[in-house]
mmCIF file of C-alpha atoms and ligand atoms in Angstrom:
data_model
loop_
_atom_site.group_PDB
_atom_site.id
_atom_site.type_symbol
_atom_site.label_atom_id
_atom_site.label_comp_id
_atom_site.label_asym_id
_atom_site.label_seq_id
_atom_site.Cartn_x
_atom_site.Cartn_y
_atom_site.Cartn_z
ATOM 1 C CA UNK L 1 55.813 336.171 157.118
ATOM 2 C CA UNK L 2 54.246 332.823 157.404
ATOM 3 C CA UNK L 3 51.699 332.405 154.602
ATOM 4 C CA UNK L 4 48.123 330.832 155.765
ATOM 5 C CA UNK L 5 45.904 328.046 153.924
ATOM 6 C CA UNK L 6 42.432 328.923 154.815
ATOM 7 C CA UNK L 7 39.569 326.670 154.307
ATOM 8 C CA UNK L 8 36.221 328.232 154.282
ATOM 9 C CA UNK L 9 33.323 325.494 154.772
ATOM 10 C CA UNK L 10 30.658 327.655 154.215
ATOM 11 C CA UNK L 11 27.055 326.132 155.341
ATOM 12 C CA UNK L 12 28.946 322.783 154.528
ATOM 13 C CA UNK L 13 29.770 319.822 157.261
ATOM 14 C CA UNK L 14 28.415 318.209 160.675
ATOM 15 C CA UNK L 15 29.841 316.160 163.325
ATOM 16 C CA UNK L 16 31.046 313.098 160.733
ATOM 17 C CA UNK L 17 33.070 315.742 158.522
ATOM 18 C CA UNK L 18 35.561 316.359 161.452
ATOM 19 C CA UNK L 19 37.029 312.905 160.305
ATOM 20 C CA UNK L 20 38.577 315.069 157.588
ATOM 21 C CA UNK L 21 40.160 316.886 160.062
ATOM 22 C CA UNK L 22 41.340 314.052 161.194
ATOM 23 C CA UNK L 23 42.820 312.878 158.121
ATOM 24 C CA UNK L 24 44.236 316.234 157.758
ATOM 25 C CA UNK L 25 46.244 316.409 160.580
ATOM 26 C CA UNK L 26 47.761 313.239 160.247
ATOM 27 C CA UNK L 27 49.061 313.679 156.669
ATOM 28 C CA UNK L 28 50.134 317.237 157.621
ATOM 29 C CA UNK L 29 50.880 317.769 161.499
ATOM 30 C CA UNK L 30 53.492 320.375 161.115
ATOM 31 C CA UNK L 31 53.147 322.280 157.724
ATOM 32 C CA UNK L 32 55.337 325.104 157.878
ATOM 33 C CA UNK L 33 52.419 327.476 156.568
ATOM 34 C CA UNK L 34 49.538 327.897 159.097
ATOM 35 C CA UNK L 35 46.504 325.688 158.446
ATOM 36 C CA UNK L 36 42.602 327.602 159.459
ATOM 37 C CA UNK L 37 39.942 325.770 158.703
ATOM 38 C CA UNK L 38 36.427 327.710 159.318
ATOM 39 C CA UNK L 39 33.344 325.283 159.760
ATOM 40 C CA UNK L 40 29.535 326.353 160.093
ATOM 41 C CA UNK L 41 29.754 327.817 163.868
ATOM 42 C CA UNK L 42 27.993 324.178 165.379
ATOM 43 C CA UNK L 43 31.116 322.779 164.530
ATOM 44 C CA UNK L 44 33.784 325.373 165.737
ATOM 45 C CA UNK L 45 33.873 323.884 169.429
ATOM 46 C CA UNK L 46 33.748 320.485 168.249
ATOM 47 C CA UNK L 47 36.670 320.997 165.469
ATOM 48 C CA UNK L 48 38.834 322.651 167.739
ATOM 49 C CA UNK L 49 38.462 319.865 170.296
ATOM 50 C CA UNK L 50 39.692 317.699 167.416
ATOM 51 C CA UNK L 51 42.433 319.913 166.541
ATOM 52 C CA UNK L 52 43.717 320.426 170.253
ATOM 53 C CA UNK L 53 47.421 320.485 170.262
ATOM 54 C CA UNK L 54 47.642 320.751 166.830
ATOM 55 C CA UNK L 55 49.087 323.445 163.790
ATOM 56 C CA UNK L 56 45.369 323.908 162.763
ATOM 57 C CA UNK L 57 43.516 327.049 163.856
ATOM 58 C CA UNK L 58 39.923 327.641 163.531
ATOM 59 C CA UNK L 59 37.724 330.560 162.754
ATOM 60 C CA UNK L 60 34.671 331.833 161.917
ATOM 61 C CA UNK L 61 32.727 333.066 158.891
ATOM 62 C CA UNK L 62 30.922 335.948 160.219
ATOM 63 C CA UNK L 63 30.256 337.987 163.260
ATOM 64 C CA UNK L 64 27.841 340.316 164.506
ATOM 65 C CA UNK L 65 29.253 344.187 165.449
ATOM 66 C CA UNK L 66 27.874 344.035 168.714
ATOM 67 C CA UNK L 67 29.534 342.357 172.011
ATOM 68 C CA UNK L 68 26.086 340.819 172.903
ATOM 69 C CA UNK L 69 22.288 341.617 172.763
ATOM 70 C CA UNK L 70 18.873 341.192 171.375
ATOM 71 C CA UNK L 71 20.504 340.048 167.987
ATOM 72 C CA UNK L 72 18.637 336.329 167.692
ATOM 73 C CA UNK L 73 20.648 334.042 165.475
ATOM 74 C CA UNK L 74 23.640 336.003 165.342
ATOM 75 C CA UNK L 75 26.783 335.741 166.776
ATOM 76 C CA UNK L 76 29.738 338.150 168.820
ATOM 77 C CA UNK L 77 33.245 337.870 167.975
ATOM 78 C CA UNK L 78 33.925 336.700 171.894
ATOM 79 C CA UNK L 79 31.682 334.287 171.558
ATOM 80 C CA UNK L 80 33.820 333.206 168.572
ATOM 81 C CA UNK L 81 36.916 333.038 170.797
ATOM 82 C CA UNK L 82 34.931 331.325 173.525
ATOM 83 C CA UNK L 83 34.220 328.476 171.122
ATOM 84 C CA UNK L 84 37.915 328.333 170.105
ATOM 85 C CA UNK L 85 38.368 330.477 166.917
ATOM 86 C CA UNK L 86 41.499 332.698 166.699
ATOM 87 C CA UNK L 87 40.046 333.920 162.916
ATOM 88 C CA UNK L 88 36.785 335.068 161.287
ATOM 89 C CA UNK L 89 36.445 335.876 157.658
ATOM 90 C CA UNK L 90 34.480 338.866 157.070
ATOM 91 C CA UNK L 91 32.445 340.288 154.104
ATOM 92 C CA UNK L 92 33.008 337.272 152.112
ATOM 93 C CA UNK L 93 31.336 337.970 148.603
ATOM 94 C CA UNK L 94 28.375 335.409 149.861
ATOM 95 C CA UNK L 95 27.650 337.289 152.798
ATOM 96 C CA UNK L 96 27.666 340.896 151.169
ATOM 97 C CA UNK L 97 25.275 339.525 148.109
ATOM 98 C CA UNK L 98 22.891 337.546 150.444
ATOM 99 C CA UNK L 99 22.767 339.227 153.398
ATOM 100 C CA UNK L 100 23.104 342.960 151.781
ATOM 101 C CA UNK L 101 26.209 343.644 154.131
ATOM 102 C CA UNK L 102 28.267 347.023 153.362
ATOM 103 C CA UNK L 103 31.609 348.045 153.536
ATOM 104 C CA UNK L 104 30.703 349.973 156.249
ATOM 105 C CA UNK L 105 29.224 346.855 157.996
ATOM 106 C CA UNK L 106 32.627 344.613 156.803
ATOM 107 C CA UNK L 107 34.305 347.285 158.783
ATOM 108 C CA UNK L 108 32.498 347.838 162.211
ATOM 109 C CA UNK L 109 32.199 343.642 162.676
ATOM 110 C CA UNK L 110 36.303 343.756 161.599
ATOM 111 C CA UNK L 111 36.439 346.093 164.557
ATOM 112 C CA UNK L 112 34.563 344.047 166.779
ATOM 113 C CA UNK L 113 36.963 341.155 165.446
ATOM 114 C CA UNK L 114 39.869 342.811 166.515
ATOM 115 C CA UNK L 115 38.181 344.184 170.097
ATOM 116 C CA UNK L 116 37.812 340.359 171.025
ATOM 117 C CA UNK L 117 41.422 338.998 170.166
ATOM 118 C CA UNK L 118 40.143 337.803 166.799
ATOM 119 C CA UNK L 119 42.092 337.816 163.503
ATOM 120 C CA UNK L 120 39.795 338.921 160.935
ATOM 121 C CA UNK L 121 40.508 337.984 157.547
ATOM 122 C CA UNK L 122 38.533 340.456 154.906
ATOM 123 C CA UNK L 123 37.411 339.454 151.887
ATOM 124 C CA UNK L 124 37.364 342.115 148.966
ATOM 125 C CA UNK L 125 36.459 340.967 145.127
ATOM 126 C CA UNK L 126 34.956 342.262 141.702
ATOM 127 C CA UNK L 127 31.834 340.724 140.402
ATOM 128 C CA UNK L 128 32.183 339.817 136.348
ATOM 129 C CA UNK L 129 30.635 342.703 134.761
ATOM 130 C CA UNK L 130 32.984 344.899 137.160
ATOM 131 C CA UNK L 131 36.044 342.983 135.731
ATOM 132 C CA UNK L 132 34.686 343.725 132.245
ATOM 133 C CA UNK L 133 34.163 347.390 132.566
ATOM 134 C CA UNK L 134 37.519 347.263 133.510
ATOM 135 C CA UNK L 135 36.529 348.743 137.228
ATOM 136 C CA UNK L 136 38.393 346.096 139.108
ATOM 137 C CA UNK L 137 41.141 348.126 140.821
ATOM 138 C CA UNK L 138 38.349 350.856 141.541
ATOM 139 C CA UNK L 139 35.864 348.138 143.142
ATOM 140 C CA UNK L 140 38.999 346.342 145.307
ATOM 141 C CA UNK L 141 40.349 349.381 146.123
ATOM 142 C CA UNK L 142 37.214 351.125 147.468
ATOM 143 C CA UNK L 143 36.454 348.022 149.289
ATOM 144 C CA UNK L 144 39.833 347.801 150.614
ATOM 145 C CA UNK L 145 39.544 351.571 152.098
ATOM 146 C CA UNK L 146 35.876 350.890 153.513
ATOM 147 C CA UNK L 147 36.006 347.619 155.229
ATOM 148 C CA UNK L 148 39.391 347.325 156.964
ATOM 149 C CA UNK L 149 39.474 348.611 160.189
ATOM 150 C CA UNK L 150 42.113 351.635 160.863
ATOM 151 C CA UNK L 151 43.462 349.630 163.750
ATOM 152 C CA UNK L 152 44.961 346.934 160.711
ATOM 153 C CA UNK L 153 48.235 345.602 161.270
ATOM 154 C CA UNK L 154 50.238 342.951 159.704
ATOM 155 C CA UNK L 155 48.977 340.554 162.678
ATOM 156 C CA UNK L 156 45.059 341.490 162.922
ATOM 157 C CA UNK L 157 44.000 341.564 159.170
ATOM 158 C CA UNK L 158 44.209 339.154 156.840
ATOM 159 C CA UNK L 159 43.029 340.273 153.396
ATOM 160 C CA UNK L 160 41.568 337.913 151.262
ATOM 161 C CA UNK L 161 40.968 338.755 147.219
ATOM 162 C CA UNK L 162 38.345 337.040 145.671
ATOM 163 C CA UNK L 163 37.025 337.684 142.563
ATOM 164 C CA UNK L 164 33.234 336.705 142.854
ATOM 165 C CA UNK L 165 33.052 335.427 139.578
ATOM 166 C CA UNK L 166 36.017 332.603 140.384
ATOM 167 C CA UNK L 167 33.987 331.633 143.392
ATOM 168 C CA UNK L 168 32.756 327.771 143.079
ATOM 169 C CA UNK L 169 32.758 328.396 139.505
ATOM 170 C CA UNK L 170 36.073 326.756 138.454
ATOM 171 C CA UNK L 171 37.293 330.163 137.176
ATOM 172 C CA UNK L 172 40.578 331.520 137.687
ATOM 173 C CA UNK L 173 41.957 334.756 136.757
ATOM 174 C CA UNK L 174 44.657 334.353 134.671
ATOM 175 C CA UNK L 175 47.883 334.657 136.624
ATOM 176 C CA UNK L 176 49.127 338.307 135.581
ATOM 177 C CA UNK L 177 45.444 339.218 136.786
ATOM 178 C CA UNK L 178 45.672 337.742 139.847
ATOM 179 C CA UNK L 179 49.643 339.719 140.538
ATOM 180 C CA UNK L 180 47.966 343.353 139.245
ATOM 181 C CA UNK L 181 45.237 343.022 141.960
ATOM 182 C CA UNK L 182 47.601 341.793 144.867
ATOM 183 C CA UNK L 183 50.258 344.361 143.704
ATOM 184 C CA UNK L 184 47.981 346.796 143.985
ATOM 185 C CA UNK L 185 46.103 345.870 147.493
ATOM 186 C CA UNK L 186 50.283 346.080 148.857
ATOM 187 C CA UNK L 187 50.715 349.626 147.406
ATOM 188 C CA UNK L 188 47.454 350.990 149.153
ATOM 189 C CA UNK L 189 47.952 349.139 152.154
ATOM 190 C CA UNK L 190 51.317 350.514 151.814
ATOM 191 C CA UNK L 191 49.919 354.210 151.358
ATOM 192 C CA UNK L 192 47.694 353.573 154.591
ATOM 193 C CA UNK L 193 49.910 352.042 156.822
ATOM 194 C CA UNK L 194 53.800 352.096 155.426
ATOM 195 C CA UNK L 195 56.448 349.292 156.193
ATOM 196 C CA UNK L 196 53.838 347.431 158.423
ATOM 197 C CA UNK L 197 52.121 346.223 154.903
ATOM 198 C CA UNK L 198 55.021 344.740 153.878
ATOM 199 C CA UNK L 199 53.873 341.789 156.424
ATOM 200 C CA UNK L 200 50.096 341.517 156.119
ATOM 201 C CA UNK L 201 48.914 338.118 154.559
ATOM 202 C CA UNK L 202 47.635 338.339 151.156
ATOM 203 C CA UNK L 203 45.242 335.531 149.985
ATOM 204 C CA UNK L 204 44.026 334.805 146.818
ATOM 205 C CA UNK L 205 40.367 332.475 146.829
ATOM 206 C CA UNK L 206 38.431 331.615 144.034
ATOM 207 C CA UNK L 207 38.163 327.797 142.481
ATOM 208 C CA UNK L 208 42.020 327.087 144.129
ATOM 209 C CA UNK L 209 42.577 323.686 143.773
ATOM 210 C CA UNK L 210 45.527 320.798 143.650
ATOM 211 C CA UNK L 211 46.144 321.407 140.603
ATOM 212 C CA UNK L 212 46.374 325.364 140.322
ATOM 213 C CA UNK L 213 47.749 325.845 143.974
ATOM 214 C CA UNK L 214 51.420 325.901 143.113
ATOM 215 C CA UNK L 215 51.351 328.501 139.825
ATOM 216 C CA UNK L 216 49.400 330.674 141.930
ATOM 217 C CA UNK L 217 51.439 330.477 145.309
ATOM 218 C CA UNK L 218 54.596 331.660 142.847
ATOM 219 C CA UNK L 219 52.973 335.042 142.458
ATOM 220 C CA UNK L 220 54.622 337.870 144.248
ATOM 221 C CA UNK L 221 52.085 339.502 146.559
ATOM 222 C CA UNK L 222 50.107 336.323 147.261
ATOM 223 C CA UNK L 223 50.758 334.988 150.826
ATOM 224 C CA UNK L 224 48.340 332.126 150.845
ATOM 225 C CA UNK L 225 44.922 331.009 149.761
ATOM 226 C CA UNK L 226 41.308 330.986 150.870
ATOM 227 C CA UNK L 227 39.305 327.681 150.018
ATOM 228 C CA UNK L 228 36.063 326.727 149.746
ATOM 229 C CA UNK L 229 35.254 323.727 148.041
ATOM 230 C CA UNK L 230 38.685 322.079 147.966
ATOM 231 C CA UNK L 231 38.430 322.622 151.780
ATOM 232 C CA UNK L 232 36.225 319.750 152.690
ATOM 233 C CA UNK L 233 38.005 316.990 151.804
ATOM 234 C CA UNK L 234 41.473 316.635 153.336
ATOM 235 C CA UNK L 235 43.261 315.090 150.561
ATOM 236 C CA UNK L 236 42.380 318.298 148.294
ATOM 237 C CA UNK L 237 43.275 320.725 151.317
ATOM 238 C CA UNK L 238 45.939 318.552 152.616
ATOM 239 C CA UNK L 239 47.559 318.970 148.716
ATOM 240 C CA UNK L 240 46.984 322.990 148.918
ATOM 241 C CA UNK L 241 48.628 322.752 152.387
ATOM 242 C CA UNK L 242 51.402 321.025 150.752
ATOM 243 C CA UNK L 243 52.062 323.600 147.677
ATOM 244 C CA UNK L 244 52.185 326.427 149.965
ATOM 245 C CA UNK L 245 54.213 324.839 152.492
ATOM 246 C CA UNK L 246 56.883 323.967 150.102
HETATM 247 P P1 LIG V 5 35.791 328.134 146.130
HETATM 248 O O1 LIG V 5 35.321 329.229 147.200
HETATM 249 O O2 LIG V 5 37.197 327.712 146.494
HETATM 250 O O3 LIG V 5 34.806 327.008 146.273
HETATM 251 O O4 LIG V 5 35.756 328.791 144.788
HETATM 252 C C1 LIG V 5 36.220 330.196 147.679
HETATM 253 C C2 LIG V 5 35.578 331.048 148.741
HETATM 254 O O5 LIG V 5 34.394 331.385 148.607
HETATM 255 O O6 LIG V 5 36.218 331.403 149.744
#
């Protein structure tokens, strides 16, 4: 399997941040991980102009459900891959607190994902108190079952844990943490979809940086990271890039 450094810019970045991409490419042009980056949607046709014929894919960081429609301000997964996005991230802990999305939500734009040729990368994660109660396997794992799509295969779905108290925060789980929750998102995509979960890419996000890239990128179970902060800048991606890659 090929793991995959994802950068997620969030509401982060206009037309003078693509020099970053810039930057990136040239320290890395052929990382033997793949390399997303996922900009505010005004930038997704602009980035992957300055990525063409590149290793870097781009994506998205939401979709509406629908194909098209009265849906002002939102946006379909084929308009997505019209702009130039092979990815979106879905249900990212930011989008389920502020915008109230579901599981069931998560799931039916995943679907839509995968109807327009889009790899959707879904985002699953415990808030503190959960960890504390000691619910986190029962919060992943009903997330887990609600929000990915039954079509999932190793090449469609991307699952991305996230613990929504490591978000931005500079928090990590400690490493044993982090292996018990992607141990245990294998066995139940194992129990859902059998040898096939064996390949499906595994990312850990939450405050990854330089410095903690490599400890966690050891972990069995974790096939790659999802970035926020560390994203912008290409020296701090281009360093993640570089951990995974080696
Ligand atoms: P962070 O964000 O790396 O800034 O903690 C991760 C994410 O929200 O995907």
């Amino acid at each position: 399997m090929r793991k995959l450094a994802a950068g997620n810019w969030k509401m982060n970045g206009n037309a003078a941040a693509l020099s970053e991409v810039t930057a990136l490419l040239s320290a890395h042009p052929d990382p033997t991980c793949e390399m997303l980056l996922c900009p505010p949607a005004t930038l997704i046709a602009q980035m992957n102009w300055a990525a063409r014929n590149s290793a870097l894919r781009i994506g998205g960081q939401d979709c509406h459900a629908k194909a098209a429609g009265a849906h002002t301000g939102d946006i379909s997964a084929a308009m997505l891959k019209d702009a130039g996005a092979t990815y979106v991230i879905l249900g990212h802990s930011e989008r389920r607190a502020d915008h109230g999305e579901s599981d069931e939500e998560v799931r039916t734009k995943a679907e839509a994902a995968l109807d327009a040729g889009l790899i959707a990368i879904v985002c699953v994660g415990e808030t503190e108190l959960q960890r504390d109660a000691g619910q986190t396997l029962a919060v992943v794992g009903a997330q887990l079952k609600a929000s990915v799509p039954d079509a999932v295969t190793a090449e469609n779905v991307v699952i991305a844990y996230e613990p929504v108290w490591a978000i931005g925060t500079g928090r990590t789980p400690t490493l044993d943490e982090i292996a018990e929750v992607h141990a245990f998102l294998r066995a139940e995509l194992a129990a859902r979809i059998g040898d096939q979960a064996t390949g499906v890419r595994l990312l850990y996000g939450g405050s990854v940086k330089p410095s903690n890239a490599a400890e966690i990128f050891a972990l069995a179970n974790v096939d790659g990271a999802l970035v926020g902060g560390a994203s912008l800048k290409a020296a701090d991606f281009g360093a993640i890039v570089a951990a995974l890659s080696a």
